[in-house]
């Protein structure tokens, strides 16, 4: 091997090592939620002109997609997922992450297509069934959402959000008692599940258990005071008990449309984990 070839090999090895160093540093910063710095580092890594093994390149595109989704740069995240899928179309991870990005921008039909493919490639992913259930819930396909939650719960019987979503879906189908059972379990598994407290509070109001309804809705407000519907429903419960001053305070707050309410709840249900 002549000197020139040796130098080229050494130069390429150094660039590969630099790629790996940047990738690992970006991964560490991503875990620490320093998203912009992580994005800058992974951009630098991907700009290095050298041979990168396909598996490592796949991981880099997926990481950048994940970072950008956390930063709410959904279109860029979707683009990177597509690059990752080109490299490994047999991996469910690119479809799963792309479906989640579509879910966040309310392109629910596209999300379902990606989750369908992710589930086909990995039928043991409880989170993909849950996310597909969310997409179905958003399209008011409540029976389909329940079916997806059933599979998610079968695969992971301790995931609070699946019970919360199934209970919310049953609530929308007027299956009050079944919904209440699921929401009780959701809260048992996660005492910070504001959506479960909200739906349980609304259910109890409709079942005329007003004081318990107020307690649940107050808990939902304490967890997430940004959702006007939590206050509105509590106001209705206060009104039913004749506590008119408290009712006026809650009912007098700015209202939101049913669609805006649904979006707020979806924001919680699709919180990036």
mmCIF file with all atom_site columns, C-alpha atoms in Angstrom, residues 52-126:
data_model
loop_
_atom_site.group_PDB
_atom_site.id
_atom_site.type_symbol
_atom_site.label_atom_id
_atom_site.label_alt_id
_atom_site.label_comp_id
_atom_site.label_asym_id
_atom_site.label_entity_id
_atom_site.label_seq_id
_atom_site.pdbx_PDB_ins_code
_atom_site.Cartn_x
_atom_site.Cartn_y
_atom_site.Cartn_z
_atom_site.occupancy
_atom_site.B_iso_or_equiv
_atom_site.pdbx_formal_charge
_atom_site.auth_seq_id
_atom_site.auth_comp_id
_atom_site.auth_asym_id
_atom_site.auth_atom_id
_atom_site.pdbx_PDB_model_num
ATOM 1  C CA . UNK A 1 52  ? -21.190 5.539  6.955  1.00 0.00 ? 52  UNK A CA 1
ATOM 2  C CA . UNK A 1 53  ? -22.570 2.018  7.534  1.00 0.00 ? 53  UNK A CA 1
ATOM 3  C CA . UNK A 1 54  ? -26.243 1.776  6.603  1.00 0.00 ? 54  UNK A CA 1
ATOM 4  C CA . UNK A 1 55  ? -27.344 0.880  10.134 1.00 0.00 ? 55  UNK A CA 1
ATOM 5  C CA . UNK A 1 56  ? -25.596 3.932  11.577 1.00 0.00 ? 56  UNK A CA 1
ATOM 6  C CA . UNK A 1 57  ? -27.029 6.196  8.877  1.00 0.00 ? 57  UNK A CA 1
ATOM 7  C CA . UNK A 1 58  ? -30.503 4.810  9.565  1.00 0.00 ? 58  UNK A CA 1
ATOM 8  C CA . UNK A 1 59  ? -30.090 5.594  13.268 1.00 0.00 ? 59  UNK A CA 1
ATOM 9  C CA . UNK A 1 60  ? -28.868 9.110  12.476 1.00 0.00 ? 60  UNK A CA 1
ATOM 10 C CA . UNK A 1 61  ? -31.891 9.952  10.312 1.00 0.00 ? 61  UNK A CA 1
ATOM 11 C CA . UNK A 1 62  ? -34.254 8.528  12.918 1.00 0.00 ? 62  UNK A CA 1
ATOM 12 C CA . UNK A 1 63  ? -32.562 10.507 15.672 1.00 0.00 ? 63  UNK A CA 1
ATOM 13 C CA . UNK A 1 64  ? -32.815 13.735 13.701 1.00 0.00 ? 64  UNK A CA 1
ATOM 14 C CA . UNK A 1 65  ? -36.455 12.984 12.951 1.00 0.00 ? 65  UNK A CA 1
ATOM 15 C CA . UNK A 1 66  ? -37.139 12.398 16.633 1.00 0.00 ? 66  UNK A CA 1
ATOM 16 C CA . UNK A 1 67  ? -35.363 15.613 17.649 1.00 0.00 ? 67  UNK A CA 1
ATOM 17 C CA . UNK A 1 68  ? -37.330 17.636 15.102 1.00 0.00 ? 68  UNK A CA 1
ATOM 18 C CA . UNK A 1 69  ? -40.626 16.120 16.198 1.00 0.00 ? 69  UNK A CA 1
ATOM 19 C CA . UNK A 1 70  ? -39.822 17.101 19.774 1.00 0.00 ? 70  UNK A CA 1
ATOM 20 C CA . UNK A 1 71  ? -39.128 20.619 18.449 1.00 0.00 ? 71  UNK A CA 1
ATOM 21 C CA . UNK A 1 72  ? -42.481 20.569 16.594 1.00 0.00 ? 72  UNK A CA 1
ATOM 22 C CA . UNK A 1 73  ? -40.738 20.683 13.212 1.00 0.00 ? 73  UNK A CA 1
ATOM 23 C CA . UNK A 1 74  ? -43.013 17.947 11.977 1.00 0.00 ? 74  UNK A CA 1
ATOM 24 C CA . UNK A 1 75  ? -42.492 18.305 8.214  1.00 0.00 ? 75  UNK A CA 1
ATOM 25 C CA . UNK A 1 76  ? -38.718 17.960 8.649  1.00 0.00 ? 76  UNK A CA 1
ATOM 26 C CA . UNK A 1 77  ? -39.227 15.014 10.958 1.00 0.00 ? 77  UNK A CA 1
ATOM 27 C CA . UNK A 1 78  ? -41.443 13.292 8.395  1.00 0.00 ? 78  UNK A CA 1
ATOM 28 C CA . UNK A 1 79  ? -38.830 13.893 5.683  1.00 0.00 ? 79  UNK A CA 1
ATOM 29 C CA . UNK A 1 80  ? -36.113 12.273 7.804  1.00 0.00 ? 80  UNK A CA 1
ATOM 30 C CA . UNK A 1 81  ? -38.370 9.314  8.568  1.00 0.00 ? 81  UNK A CA 1
ATOM 31 C CA . UNK A 1 82  ? -38.759 8.804  4.839  1.00 0.00 ? 82  UNK A CA 1
ATOM 32 C CA . UNK A 1 83  ? -34.965 8.793  4.428  1.00 0.00 ? 83  UNK A CA 1
ATOM 33 C CA . UNK A 1 84  ? -34.674 6.213  7.201  1.00 0.00 ? 84  UNK A CA 1
ATOM 34 C CA . UNK A 1 85  ? -37.387 4.066  5.591  1.00 0.00 ? 85  UNK A CA 1
ATOM 35 C CA . UNK A 1 86  ? -35.486 4.118  2.274  1.00 0.00 ? 86  UNK A CA 1
ATOM 36 C CA . UNK A 1 87  ? -32.506 2.589  4.072  1.00 0.00 ? 87  UNK A CA 1
ATOM 37 C CA . UNK A 1 88  ? -34.430 -0.025 6.083  1.00 0.00 ? 88  UNK A CA 1
ATOM 38 C CA . UNK A 1 89  ? -37.994 -0.443 4.773  1.00 0.00 ? 89  UNK A CA 1
ATOM 39 C CA . UNK A 1 90  ? -38.328 -3.632 6.812  1.00 0.00 ? 90  UNK A CA 1
ATOM 40 C CA . UNK A 1 91  ? -37.977 -1.765 10.124 1.00 0.00 ? 91  UNK A CA 1
ATOM 41 C CA . UNK A 1 92  ? -41.145 -0.625 11.863 1.00 0.00 ? 92  UNK A CA 1
ATOM 42 C CA . UNK A 1 93  ? -39.415 2.300  13.570 1.00 0.00 ? 93  UNK A CA 1
ATOM 43 C CA . UNK A 1 94  ? -39.469 4.741  10.647 1.00 0.00 ? 94  UNK A CA 1
ATOM 44 C CA . UNK A 1 95  ? -43.187 4.104  10.012 1.00 0.00 ? 95  UNK A CA 1
ATOM 45 C CA . UNK A 1 96  ? -43.993 4.369  13.711 1.00 0.00 ? 96  UNK A CA 1
ATOM 46 C CA . UNK A 1 97  ? -42.254 7.728  14.112 1.00 0.00 ? 97  UNK A CA 1
ATOM 47 C CA . UNK A 1 98  ? -43.667 9.096  10.855 1.00 0.00 ? 98  UNK A CA 1
ATOM 48 C CA . UNK A 1 99  ? -47.152 8.062  11.902 1.00 0.00 ? 99  UNK A CA 1
ATOM 49 C CA . UNK A 1 100 ? -46.695 9.872  15.200 1.00 0.00 ? 100 UNK A CA 1
ATOM 50 C CA . UNK A 1 101 ? -45.658 13.065 13.368 1.00 0.00 ? 101 UNK A CA 1
ATOM 51 C CA . UNK A 1 102 ? -48.767 12.837 11.163 1.00 0.00 ? 102 UNK A CA 1
ATOM 52 C CA . UNK A 1 103 ? -50.826 12.372 14.318 1.00 0.00 ? 103 UNK A CA 1
ATOM 53 C CA . UNK A 1 104 ? -49.429 15.592 15.777 1.00 0.00 ? 104 UNK A CA 1
ATOM 54 C CA . UNK A 1 105 ? -50.343 17.602 12.645 1.00 0.00 ? 105 UNK A CA 1
ATOM 55 C CA . UNK A 1 106 ? -53.837 16.052 12.551 1.00 0.00 ? 106 UNK A CA 1
ATOM 56 C CA . UNK A 1 107 ? -53.322 14.111 9.307  1.00 0.00 ? 107 UNK A CA 1
ATOM 57 C CA . UNK A 1 108 ? -55.041 11.129 10.812 1.00 0.00 ? 108 UNK A CA 1
ATOM 58 C CA . UNK A 1 109 ? -55.597 9.025  7.699  1.00 0.00 ? 109 UNK A CA 1
ATOM 59 C CA . UNK A 1 110 ? -51.883 9.248  6.861  1.00 0.00 ? 110 UNK A CA 1
ATOM 60 C CA . UNK A 1 111 ? -51.044 8.388  10.467 1.00 0.00 ? 111 UNK A CA 1
ATOM 61 C CA . UNK A 1 112 ? -53.221 5.266  10.306 1.00 0.00 ? 112 UNK A CA 1
ATOM 62 C CA . UNK A 1 113 ? -51.488 4.090  7.122  1.00 0.00 ? 113 UNK A CA 1
ATOM 63 C CA . UNK A 1 114 ? -48.096 4.380  8.794  1.00 0.00 ? 114 UNK A CA 1
ATOM 64 C CA . UNK A 1 115 ? -49.248 2.647  11.975 1.00 0.00 ? 115 UNK A CA 1
ATOM 65 C CA . UNK A 1 116 ? -50.798 -0.116 9.861  1.00 0.00 ? 116 UNK A CA 1
ATOM 66 C CA . UNK A 1 117 ? -47.382 -0.712 8.294  1.00 0.00 ? 117 UNK A CA 1
ATOM 67 C CA . UNK A 1 118 ? -45.544 -0.427 11.615 1.00 0.00 ? 118 UNK A CA 1
ATOM 68 C CA . UNK A 1 119 ? -47.891 -3.001 13.161 1.00 0.00 ? 119 UNK A CA 1
ATOM 69 C CA . UNK A 1 120 ? -47.510 -5.301 10.164 1.00 0.00 ? 120 UNK A CA 1
ATOM 70 C CA . UNK A 1 121 ? -43.737 -5.197 10.635 1.00 0.00 ? 121 UNK A CA 1
ATOM 71 C CA . UNK A 1 122 ? -43.888 -5.434 14.429 1.00 0.00 ? 122 UNK A CA 1
ATOM 72 C CA . UNK A 1 123 ? -47.223 -6.764 15.739 1.00 0.00 ? 123 UNK A CA 1
ATOM 73 C CA . UNK A 1 124 ? -45.969 -6.668 19.341 1.00 0.00 ? 124 UNK A CA 1
ATOM 74 C CA . UNK A 1 125 ? -45.700 -2.877 19.695 1.00 0.00 ? 125 UNK A CA 1
ATOM 75 C CA . UNK A 1 126 ? -48.354 -1.764 22.176 1.00 0.00 ? 126 UNK A CA 1
#
